[in-house]
Coordinates of C-alpha atoms in Angstrom, one line a residue:
M17 CA 7.4 -15.2 18.9
T18 CA 4.4 -16.3 17.6
S19 CA 2.7 -13.4 14.7
T20 CA 0.0 -11.5 16.1
G21 CA -1.9 -12.4 12.8
I22 CA -2.5 -8.6 12.0
R23 CA -1.8 -7.3 9.0
L24 CA -3.2 -3.8 7.8
H25 CA -6.5 -4.0 5.0
A26 CA -4.9 -4.6 1.9
P27 CA -6.9 -6.5 -1.3
A28 CA -4.9 -9.9 -1.4
P29 CA -2.2 -9.9 -4.0
G30 CA -2.4 -9.6 -8.0
W31 CA 1.0 -11.1 -8.6
A32 CA 3.9 -11.9 -6.8
V33 CA 7.4 -13.1 -7.2
A34 CA 10.3 -15.5 -5.5
A35 CA 13.4 -15.0 -3.8
D36 CA 15.9 -16.1 -2.1
V37 CA 16.3 -12.2 -0.2
V38 CA 14.4 -9.2 -0.3
V39 CA 15.9 -5.9 0.4
V40 CA 13.2 -3.1 1.7
G41 CA 14.8 -0.6 1.7
S42 CA 17.6 2.1 -0.7
G43 CA 19.7 4.0 2.1
V44 CA 23.2 2.6 2.8
A45 CA 22.7 0.1 4.8
G46 CA 19.7 -1.7 1.9
L47 CA 22.0 -1.3 -0.5
T48 CA 24.8 -2.7 1.5
A49 CA 22.9 -5.9 2.6
A50 CA 22.0 -5.9 -1.5
L51 CA 25.4 -5.5 -3.5
R52 CA 26.6 -8.8 -0.2
C53 CA 23.6 -10.6 -0.7
E54 CA 24.1 -10.8 -4.4
A55 CA 27.9 -10.9 -4.6
A56 CA 26.4 -14.6 -2.2
G57 CA 25.0 -16.2 -5.0
L58 CA 21.4 -15.0 -4.2
R59 CA 19.0 -14.2 -5.8
T60 CA 18.3 -11.1 -3.9
V61 CA 15.8 -8.5 -4.6
V62 CA 15.3 -4.6 -4.0
V63 CA 12.4 -3.4 -2.8
T64 CA 11.5 0.1 -2.0
K65 CA 9.4 3.4 -1.7
A66 CA 10.0 5.6 -3.4
R67 CA 13.7 5.4 -6.9
L68 CA 16.5 4.4 -4.8
D69 CA 18.5 7.1 -4.4
D70 CA 15.6 8.6 -2.1
G71 CA 16.0 6.9 0.8
S72 CA 17.7 8.8 4.0
T73 CA 20.9 9.0 3.0
R74 CA 21.1 10.5 0.9
W75 CA 20.1 14.0 2.9
A76 CA 23.5 13.9 5.8
Q77 CA 25.8 15.7 5.1
G78 CA 28.1 15.0 8.0
G79 CA 29.8 12.2 6.6
V80 CA 31.1 8.9 8.0
A81 CA 32.8 8.5 11.4
A82 CA 35.4 5.0 11.0
A83 CA 39.7 5.3 13.2
L84 CA 41.1 6.4 9.3
G85 CA 43.2 9.5 10.6
E86 CA 46.5 9.4 11.7
G87 CA 46.7 8.5 15.8
D88 CA 43.7 7.5 16.0
T89 CA 42.5 4.2 16.7
P90 CA 38.8 2.4 17.0
E91 CA 39.2 2.0 20.9
Q92 CA 38.9 6.0 21.3
H93 CA 36.3 5.4 18.7
L94 CA 34.3 3.3 21.2
D95 CA 34.8 5.4 23.6
D96 CA 33.5 8.3 21.9
T97 CA 31.0 6.0 21.4
L98 CA 30.2 5.0 24.7
V99 CA 29.8 7.8 26.1
A100 CA 27.3 9.9 24.0
G101 CA 25.4 6.6 24.5
A102 CA 25.0 7.2 28.4
G103 CA 25.7 3.8 29.4
L104 CA 22.9 2.1 27.2
C105 CA 25.1 1.4 24.1
D106 CA 25.5 -2.9 23.6
E107 CA 29.6 -2.3 24.2
E108 CA 30.1 -5.7 22.1
A109 CA 28.8 -4.6 18.7
V110 CA 29.9 -0.7 19.7
R111 CA 33.3 -2.4 18.9
I112 CA 32.3 -4.7 16.2
L113 CA 31.6 -1.8 14.1
V114 CA 33.9 0.4 15.3
T115 CA 37.3 -2.6 14.5
E116 CA 34.5 -3.5 11.1
G117 CA 34.3 -0.2 10.2
P118 CA 37.3 0.9 8.5
D119 CA 37.5 -2.0 6.2
A120 CA 34.0 -1.5 5.6
V121 CA 34.6 2.3 4.7
R122 CA 37.5 1.3 2.6
R123 CA 35.4 -1.1 0.7
L124 CA 32.9 1.4 0.2
I125 CA 34.5 3.0 -2.0
A126 CA 35.6 0.2 -3.9
T127 CA 33.0 0.5 -4.4
G128 CA 32.9 3.9 -5.8
A129 CA 32.3 6.0 -3.4
H130 CA 34.7 8.9 -4.3
F131 CA 34.9 10.5 -0.6
D132 CA 37.5 14.5 0.0
E133 CA 40.8 14.0 0.3
S134 CA 43.5 16.3 2.9
A135 CA 46.1 18.8 0.3
E136 CA 48.3 15.5 0.7
G137 CA 46.8 13.0 -0.8
G138 CA 44.7 11.5 2.7
L139 CA 41.4 11.3 2.6
A140 CA 40.1 14.5 4.8
L141 CA 38.6 14.4 8.4
T142 CA 36.9 16.0 10.5
R143 CA 35.7 16.3 13.7
E144 CA 31.5 16.2 15.1
G145 CA 29.8 16.3 18.1
G146 CA 31.0 14.2 21.4
H147 CA 34.2 13.2 18.5
H148 CA 37.5 14.2 20.1
R149 CA 39.3 13.4 17.6
R150 CA 39.3 13.6 13.3
R151 CA 37.5 10.9 12.2
I152 CA 34.4 12.1 9.4
A153 CA 34.6 10.9 6.4
H154 CA 32.9 13.0 4.3
A155 CA 32.4 13.7 0.6
G156 CA 31.2 16.8 -1.9
G157 CA 31.8 18.9 1.3
D158 CA 28.6 18.8 2.3
A159 CA 27.1 16.3 0.3
T160 CA 28.5 12.5 2.1
G161 CA 24.5 10.6 1.6
A162 CA 24.5 12.2 -1.6
E163 CA 27.9 10.8 -3.3
I164 CA 27.4 7.2 -1.2
S165 CA 24.1 6.4 -2.2
R166 CA 25.5 7.9 -6.0
A167 CA 27.9 4.9 -5.6
L168 CA 25.3 2.0 -4.7
V169 CA 23.0 2.7 -7.4
E170 CA 25.1 2.5 -9.1
A171 CA 26.5 -0.6 -8.2
V172 CA 23.0 -1.8 -7.3
R173 CA 22.4 -1.3 -11.3
A174 CA 25.2 -2.6 -12.9
R175 CA 25.0 -5.8 -10.9
G176 CA 21.4 -6.0 -12.4
I177 CA 20.1 -6.3 -8.8
R178 CA 16.0 -6.5 -9.0
T179 CA 14.3 -3.9 -8.2
V180 CA 10.3 -3.1 -7.5
E181 CA 11.1 1.5 -7.1
N182 CA 8.1 3.6 -5.9
A183 CA 7.0 0.2 -3.4
L184 CA 5.3 1.0 -0.4
V185 CA 6.0 -2.8 2.0
L186 CA 3.0 -3.3 3.5
D187 CA 3.7 -7.1 5.6
L188 CA 5.6 -10.3 6.2
L189 CA 4.8 -13.2 5.0
T190 CA 4.7 -16.2 7.7
D191 CA 4.9 -19.8 6.7
A192 CA 2.8 -22.5 9.0
D193 CA 5.6 -22.6 11.2
G194 CA 5.5 -18.6 11.8
R195 CA 8.7 -18.1 10.2
T196 CA 10.3 -15.1 7.6
A197 CA 8.2 -16.8 4.1
G198 CA 7.9 -13.1 2.9
V199 CA 6.9 -10.2 2.2
T200 CA 3.5 -8.4 0.6
L201 CA 3.6 -4.7 -1.1
H202 CA 1.8 -2.3 -3.0
V203 CA 3.3 -0.7 -6.1
M204 CA 2.4 3.2 -6.7
G205 CA 1.9 3.3 -10.7
E206 CA 2.5 1.7 -13.5
G207 CA 5.3 -0.8 -14.4
Q208 CA 6.6 -4.1 -14.3
H209 CA 4.7 -5.1 -11.3
D210 CA 1.4 -2.5 -10.3
G211 CA -1.5 -2.7 -7.1
V212 CA -0.6 -5.0 -4.3
G213 CA 1.5 -8.7 -4.8
A214 CA 4.2 -10.1 -3.1
V215 CA 7.4 -11.0 -3.0
H216 CA 8.5 -14.7 -1.8
A217 CA 11.0 -15.3 0.3
P218 CA 13.0 -16.9 3.4
A219 CA 15.0 -14.6 4.3
V220 CA 13.4 -11.0 4.4
V221 CA 16.2 -7.1 5.5
L222 CA 14.6 -4.6 6.8
A223 CA 16.3 -1.6 6.2
T224 CA 13.4 0.9 6.4
G225 CA 15.5 4.3 7.9
G226 CA 13.7 6.3 10.8
M227 CA 10.3 7.9 12.2
G228 CA 10.7 11.3 11.9
Q229 CA 7.5 12.1 9.7
V230 CA 6.0 11.2 12.5
F231 CA 6.6 15.3 14.6
S232 CA 5.1 17.7 12.7
A233 CA 9.1 19.0 12.4
T234 CA 12.6 16.4 10.8
T235 CA 15.2 16.9 8.4
N236 CA 13.5 13.1 7.6
P237 CA 11.8 12.7 3.9
S238 CA 8.3 11.9 3.9
V239 CA 9.0 8.5 3.2
S240 CA 10.2 8.1 6.9
T241 CA 7.1 7.1 8.3
G242 CA 8.0 4.2 10.3
D243 CA 6.8 1.4 8.2
G244 CA 9.1 -1.3 8.6
V245 CA 9.2 -1.3 12.8
A246 CA 5.6 -0.6 12.5
L247 CA 5.6 -4.1 9.8
A248 CA 7.6 -5.8 12.6
L249 CA 5.9 -4.8 15.7
R250 CA 2.7 -7.2 13.2
A251 CA 4.9 -9.5 12.9
G252 CA 5.7 -10.0 16.6
A253 CA 9.3 -8.9 17.0
E254 CA 10.3 -6.5 19.5
V255 CA 11.1 -3.1 19.1
S256 CA 13.8 -1.8 21.5
D257 CA 15.1 1.8 22.5
L258 CA 11.4 4.2 20.3
E259 CA 11.5 6.5 24.0
F260 CA 15.4 7.8 22.1
V261 CA 15.3 9.8 19.9
Q262 CA 17.5 12.0 18.6
F263 CA 16.5 15.5 17.7
H264 CA 19.4 17.6 15.6
P265 CA 20.4 20.5 17.2
T266 CA 20.7 23.0 14.3
V267 CA 18.0 22.8 12.5
L268 CA 16.9 25.8 9.6
F269 CA 14.6 27.4 11.4
L270 CA 12.3 28.2 9.0
G271 CA 8.9 30.3 11.9
P272 CA 6.7 28.4 14.3
D273 CA 3.9 27.2 12.2
A274 CA 6.8 24.3 9.2
E275 CA 6.4 21.7 9.2
G276 CA 7.6 18.4 7.8
Q277 CA 11.0 18.0 6.1
Q278 CA 13.2 21.0 7.6
P279 CA 16.4 22.0 6.3
L280 CA 19.8 20.5 8.4
V281 CA 22.1 22.8 9.2
S282 CA 25.4 19.8 9.7
E283 CA 27.1 19.6 12.6
A284 CA 30.6 19.7 10.9
V285 CA 29.6 23.3 10.2
R286 CA 30.1 23.3 14.2
G287 CA 33.1 20.9 13.6
E288 CA 35.3 23.0 11.3
G289 CA 34.1 26.8 14.3
A290 CA 30.5 27.6 14.5
H291 CA 29.0 29.5 17.1
L292 CA 25.9 29.3 18.9
V293 CA 24.6 31.9 20.3
D294 CA 21.4 33.8 21.7
A295 CA 20.1 37.5 19.9
D296 CA 23.0 38.7 22.3
G297 CA 25.4 37.3 20.4
V298 CA 25.9 35.1 23.2
R299 CA 27.6 31.8 23.5
F300 CA 25.4 29.8 26.2
M301 CA 27.3 26.7 25.6
L302 CA 30.7 27.7 26.7
G303 CA 30.2 26.7 30.9
Q304 CA 28.2 23.5 29.8
H305 CA 29.9 20.9 28.8
E306 CA 34.0 20.7 27.6
L307 CA 32.9 20.9 24.5
A308 CA 31.1 23.2 24.0
E309 CA 29.4 23.2 21.2
L310 CA 31.1 19.8 20.2
A311 CA 29.3 18.5 23.1
P312 CA 27.1 15.1 22.6
R313 CA 23.5 15.8 20.4
D314 CA 21.3 15.9 23.3
I315 CA 23.7 18.2 25.4
V316 CA 23.7 21.4 22.6
A317 CA 20.3 20.0 21.8
K318 CA 19.3 20.4 25.2
G319 CA 21.1 24.0 26.8
I320 CA 19.9 25.0 23.0
T321 CA 16.1 24.3 23.9
R322 CA 16.9 26.1 27.7
R323 CA 18.0 29.1 26.1
M324 CA 14.6 29.0 24.8
Q325 CA 13.4 28.9 27.0
E326 CA 14.7 31.7 29.2
R327 CA 14.1 34.0 26.5
D328 CA 11.2 33.1 25.6
A329 CA 12.8 32.8 21.5
D330 CA 10.9 29.3 19.7
H331 CA 15.5 29.2 18.4
M332 CA 18.4 30.2 18.5
Y333 CA 21.5 31.1 15.7
L334 CA 24.3 29.7 14.2
D335 CA 27.1 31.8 13.8
A336 CA 30.0 31.2 10.9
R337 CA 30.4 34.8 10.0
H338 CA 34.2 34.4 10.0
F339 CA 34.5 31.6 7.8
G340 CA 34.6 33.9 5.0
R341 CA 32.3 32.7 1.5
A342 CA 34.8 31.0 -0.4
M343 CA 34.5 28.8 2.8
W344 CA 31.1 28.3 3.0
E345 CA 30.8 27.8 -0.9
R346 CA 34.1 25.1 -0.8
R347 CA 32.7 23.0 2.3
F348 CA 29.3 23.7 2.8
P349 CA 27.6 24.3 -0.5
T350 CA 24.5 22.4 -0.1
I351 CA 23.9 23.5 3.4
L352 CA 25.3 27.6 2.1
A353 CA 22.2 27.6 -0.9
A354 CA 19.6 25.7 2.0
C355 CA 20.2 29.2 3.6
R356 CA 20.1 31.4 0.4
A357 CA 17.1 29.1 -0.7
H358 CA 15.1 30.6 2.3
G359 CA 16.4 34.3 1.8
I360 CA 18.9 33.7 4.9
D361 CA 23.1 34.2 3.3
P362 CA 25.4 33.0 6.6
V363 CA 28.7 34.6 4.6
T364 CA 27.0 37.3 6.6
E365 CA 23.9 36.8 9.1
P366 CA 23.5 34.1 11.5
V367 CA 21.7 31.5 10.7
P368 CA 18.3 30.8 13.2
V369 CA 18.8 26.9 13.4
A370 CA 15.8 24.6 16.5
P371 CA 16.1 21.0 17.1
A372 CA 14.3 18.8 16.0
A373 CA 13.4 15.0 14.8
H374 CA 16.5 13.7 13.2
Y375 CA 17.2 9.6 14.0
A376 CA 15.5 6.7 16.0
S377 CA 18.0 5.5 18.0
G378 CA 16.1 2.6 19.3
G379 CA 13.3 0.1 16.3
V380 CA 13.2 -3.7 16.3
R381 CA 15.7 -5.5 18.3
T382 CA 18.6 -7.2 16.6
D383 CA 21.4 -8.9 17.8
A384 CA 25.1 -9.1 15.9
H385 CA 23.7 -10.2 12.9
G386 CA 21.2 -8.7 12.2
R387 CA 18.4 -11.3 13.5
T388 CA 15.0 -9.5 14.8
T389 CA 13.3 -12.0 16.9
V390 CA 10.7 -13.3 14.2
P391 CA 12.9 -16.8 12.3
G392 CA 14.2 -14.8 8.6
L393 CA 13.4 -11.4 9.4
Y394 CA 16.5 -9.0 9.6
A395 CA 17.2 -5.8 10.5
C396 CA 19.8 -2.5 10.1
G397 CA 20.7 0.9 9.4
E398 CA 18.1 3.6 11.2
V399 CA 14.8 1.4 12.0
A400 CA 17.3 -1.0 13.7
C401 CA 17.9 -1.9 17.5
T402 CA 21.4 -2.9 17.4
G403 CA 22.0 -1.1 20.6
V404 CA 25.5 0.5 19.2
H405 CA 23.5 4.2 19.8
G406 CA 21.8 3.9 23.0
A407 CA 19.9 7.0 24.4
N408 CA 22.4 8.7 21.9
R409 CA 23.3 8.1 19.0
L410 CA 27.3 9.8 18.2
A411 CA 27.1 11.4 14.9
S412 CA 27.9 10.5 12.0
N413 CA 28.1 6.7 13.6
S414 CA 25.2 6.0 11.5
L415 CA 26.0 5.5 8.0
L416 CA 29.4 3.5 9.2
E417 CA 26.3 1.1 11.5
G418 CA 24.7 0.9 7.8
L419 CA 27.8 -0.8 6.1
V420 CA 29.0 -2.8 9.0
Y421 CA 26.0 -4.2 9.7
A422 CA 24.7 -4.4 6.5
E423 CA 28.0 -6.8 5.7
R424 CA 27.4 -8.9 9.2
I425 CA 23.8 -9.7 7.6
A426 CA 24.6 -10.6 4.7
A427 CA 27.2 -13.4 5.7
D428 CA 24.6 -14.2 8.0
I429 CA 22.1 -14.6 4.6
A430 CA 24.7 -16.6 2.7
A431 CA 26.2 -18.9 5.9
G432 CA 22.9 -20.1 6.6
H433 CA 21.1 -20.9 3.2
T434 CA 24.6 -22.7 2.5
A435 CA 24.1 -24.5 5.0
G436 CA 20.3 -25.0 4.3
A437 CA 19.2 -23.4 7.2
L438 CA 17.1 -21.0 4.7
S439 CA 15.3 -23.4 2.1
A440 CA 16.8 -23.1 -0.8
R441 CA 13.8 -24.2 -1.8
V442 CA 10.7 -20.5 -1.2
P443 CA 8.5 -21.9 1.7
A444 CA 4.8 -21.3 0.8
P445 CA 3.2 -18.8 2.8
V446 CA -0.1 -18.3 5.3
P447 CA -3.0 -17.5 2.4
H448 CA -4.1 -13.9 2.9
P449 CA -6.7 -13.3 5.6
A450 CA -9.7 -12.2 3.8
N451 CA -11.0 -10.1 5.2
P452 CA -7.4 -8.0 8.4
E453 CA -9.5 -6.2 10.7
H454 CA -6.4 -3.9 11.0
P455 CA -8.2 -0.4 10.6
L456 CA -6.5 2.0 8.4
L457 CA -7.0 6.0 9.8
P458 CA -7.8 9.1 6.6
P459 CA -4.9 10.5 5.7
E460 CA -5.6 13.4 7.7
A461 CA -5.1 11.6 11.1
R462 CA -1.1 12.4 9.7
L463 CA -1.6 15.3 11.1
T464 CA -2.8 14.7 13.8
I465 CA 0.0 12.8 15.4
Q466 CA 2.3 14.8 14.3
R467 CA 1.2 17.6 16.3
I468 CA 0.3 15.4 19.0
M469 CA 3.5 14.0 19.0
T470 CA 5.3 17.5 18.7
E471 CA 3.2 18.7 21.5
G472 CA 3.8 15.8 24.3
A473 CA 6.7 13.8 23.2
G474 CA 9.4 15.9 21.4
V475 CA 12.8 16.8 23.0
L476 CA 11.5 18.3 26.9
R477 CA 8.6 15.4 28.2
S478 CA 6.5 14.7 31.3
A479 CA 4.3 12.7 32.6
D480 CA 1.4 15.0 31.7
S481 CA 2.3 15.8 28.3
L482 CA 2.8 11.5 27.4
A483 CA -0.5 10.8 29.4
R484 CA -2.3 13.9 26.7
A485 CA -0.6 11.8 24.0
A486 CA -1.2 9.4 25.0
D487 CA -4.7 9.4 25.6
R488 CA -5.4 11.2 22.2
L489 CA -3.1 8.4 20.3
H490 CA -5.8 6.0 21.7
R491 CA -8.8 8.0 21.0
L492 CA -7.6 7.8 17.1
H493 CA -6.8 3.7 18.2
A494 CA -10.1 3.0 19.3
E495 CA -12.1 5.2 16.9
A496 CA -11.4 4.0 13.8
R497 CA -11.8 -0.2 15.8
E498 CA -15.1 1.3 16.4
A499 CA -16.3 2.9 12.9
L500 CA -14.9 -0.6 12.1
H501 CA -16.7 -2.7 14.9
E502 CA -19.9 -1.2 14.7
N503 CA -20.6 -0.8 10.9
G504 CA -17.7 -2.3 9.5
K505 CA -16.1 0.4 7.9
T506 CA -12.6 1.9 7.3
S507 CA -10.4 3.7 5.1
E508 CA -9.8 3.3 1.8
P509 CA -6.5 0.7 1.1
G510 CA -3.8 3.8 0.0
V511 CA -0.4 4.4 0.0
D512 CA -2.2 7.9 3.1
T513 CA -4.2 5.4 5.3
W514 CA -0.8 2.4 4.9
E515 CA 1.0 5.9 6.9
A516 CA -1.3 7.1 8.6
T517 CA -2.7 3.6 10.4
N518 CA 2.2 3.1 10.8
L519 CA 3.0 6.5 11.9
L520 CA 0.1 5.6 14.9
C521 CA 1.7 2.9 15.8
V522 CA 5.0 3.5 16.4
A523 CA 3.9 7.0 17.6
R524 CA 1.7 4.6 20.7
V525 CA 5.6 2.9 21.4
L526 CA 7.0 5.9 21.2
V527 CA 5.2 7.7 23.5
A528 CA 5.0 4.4 25.6
A529 CA 8.7 3.4 27.0
A530 CA 9.1 7.0 26.7
A531 CA 5.7 6.7 29.5
R532 CA 7.6 3.9 31.2
R533 CA 11.1 5.7 32.3
A534 CA 10.6 7.5 34.9
E535 CA 14.7 9.5 34.7
T536 CA 16.1 11.8 31.6
R537 CA 19.6 10.1 30.0
G538 CA 19.7 10.8 26.2
C539 CA 18.2 11.9 24.6
H540 CA 15.0 11.8 26.8
W541 CA 14.7 14.6 28.6
R542 CA 11.8 14.2 31.4
E543 CA 11.7 17.9 32.9
D544 CA 9.3 15.8 35.8
H545 CA 12.4 13.5 36.9
P546 CA 16.1 15.3 35.2
D547 CA 18.0 13.4 37.2
R548 CA 19.2 9.6 35.5
D549 CA 18.9 7.4 37.3
D550 CA 21.6 4.0 37.0
T551 CA 20.3 1.8 39.6
A552 CA 16.5 2.0 38.2
W553 CA 17.0 2.3 34.6
R554 CA 20.0 1.1 33.2
R555 CA 18.4 -1.6 30.9
H556 CA 16.0 -1.3 27.7
V557 CA 12.4 -0.8 27.5
V558 CA 11.2 -3.5 25.0
V559 CA 7.9 -3.8 23.1
R560 CA 5.6 -5.7 21.5
L561 CA 2.3 -5.8 19.9
N562 CA -0.6 -8.0 20.9
P563 CA -2.9 -9.8 18.8
D564 CA -6.1 -7.8 20.9
R565 CA -3.3 -4.1 19.3
S566 CA -2.2 -3.6 23.1
L567 CA 1.0 -2.9 23.6
A568 CA 3.4 -4.8 25.9
V569 CA 5.1 -3.3 27.6
H570 CA 8.4 -4.6 29.4
T571 CA 12.3 -3.5 31.1
T572 CA 15.3 -5.7 30.8
D573 CA 17.3 -7.2 33.9
T574 CA 20.9 -5.7 32.9
P575 CA 22.3 -3.1 30.3
E576 CA 22.4 -6.3 28.5
F577 CA 19.9 -7.9 25.6
P578 CA 18.6 -11.1 26.3
P579 CA 19.7 -13.5 22.8
T580 CA 17.3 -13.0 19.7
V581 CA 16.0 -16.1 20.6
H582 CA 13.1 -17.5 18.7
G583 CA 10.1 -18.4 21.5
A584 CA 12.9 -16.4 23.8
Q585 CA 10.3 -14.5 26.7
P586 CA 10.4 -11.2 28.3
T587 CA 12.7 -10.8 31.9
H588 CA 9.8 -9.7 34.0
R589 CA 6.3 -9.7 33.8
P590 CA 5.2 -7.4 30.2
Q591 CA 2.2 -4.7 30.9
E592 CA -0.7 -4.6 28.7
Q593 CA -1.4 -0.4 27.5

């Protein structure tokens, strides 16, 4: 796979540092990869967009799923994951996850993470949607992500790993042979480094998290603007299954005009016995699935959306009044505080909820070692598509995936470095282009993109809605290109314009993939194709960015991904969009 030659419009790097590996992102995946790389003796630099503990991991409430309880087995965890993934999971990738997962969690505990314990002294395990056993380890009741982030950040600082905070990654650097040579980045604010610079390294690990900010309402923090996926696309990497965006069923409903990050009401609340009800108190999930409120997330999100349509309502309710005050305060203190901050008391009243964008099951395509189709570029966590999640992520598998695949990436980089596949010499990158031709969108385009995506590619999609979204996104894209080509003008380089440009990139890919998949599967719901079609669509949708910025979209011939080898060709002739 060759680079597109496309880079964001930005000043040339004014400073540079050298490393063996640069990890972009500081969630569970990024910091685990960094710790394992450093332990292997590799010079490691962590680049993160905000502070070390400001990523999506910190917001994770539910926990980590692993077969750690008595009577539970990796095979049972595998079965639940495959069911949730609706026929598109890579079974080998899932097997790696569930067999290596328990020990990965134990290593996390050894790193310093403290999980809640039962009265008997073992891990306190709960259930979430799609799980047939209690296998979710949690911390602080509903503050699991915050505890994991705390432990990993402390470990990184204790090891003295070099970090660059408040830094937005811009583009991948490559050498004359097309191999990874590091990244360019922009440091926001004053410090040891400021402005646009570069980290030169033969290995880059993308752990940049999700892209929930492409929608108006999301559980993702404001930094989740798809920067890693956009960087990978510009670098020539393949992206797969981006149409499978998981909308969390129970997000605190703050009103029809609420935009930006919304408070999550964890699946674990339903795992402990909360009920979904309509305004009349009717439990509408009964009879829709054997697990009722604990069905996989796509089924619950669809159930809520259907009931909203039937009742001409913009939200439903989660009723957990029977928990009582003591249980709410002990088990769900974070959620209780968030609800009360918005004038809702779950102890005495049902909580208004509605689906909102939560997690990208697709992303940058990788193999079992986290290798992408660009030599030297790795990806793990939400930015990656390992094949674990298929068409719908099983609850609490995401933190586990970050742990397991980050460790596998570190092992692969260390082995390659020892074998000489990753040169100990810092590679010389191709010079920064004098005049990059990739136009930047104005900051206000962000809100426009979010509304386009919410209206056309949200929970419920159709050929018409996706066509309208594609047309409006194309116009944004074309207007920016015309302004650049006709008068040489583009928006001023800066964090807001780079983020808006990245959001447009991932939005175009998501809509193209969703339009191609003419069926309903997992968290991709097409009202004009309401049935799952295994004959035609038990396949993956793969997208690349062409040098002219058009999209090359193709489907695989089988449910298995082709190898991520340099120079691999698509199995079908791509369709240019």
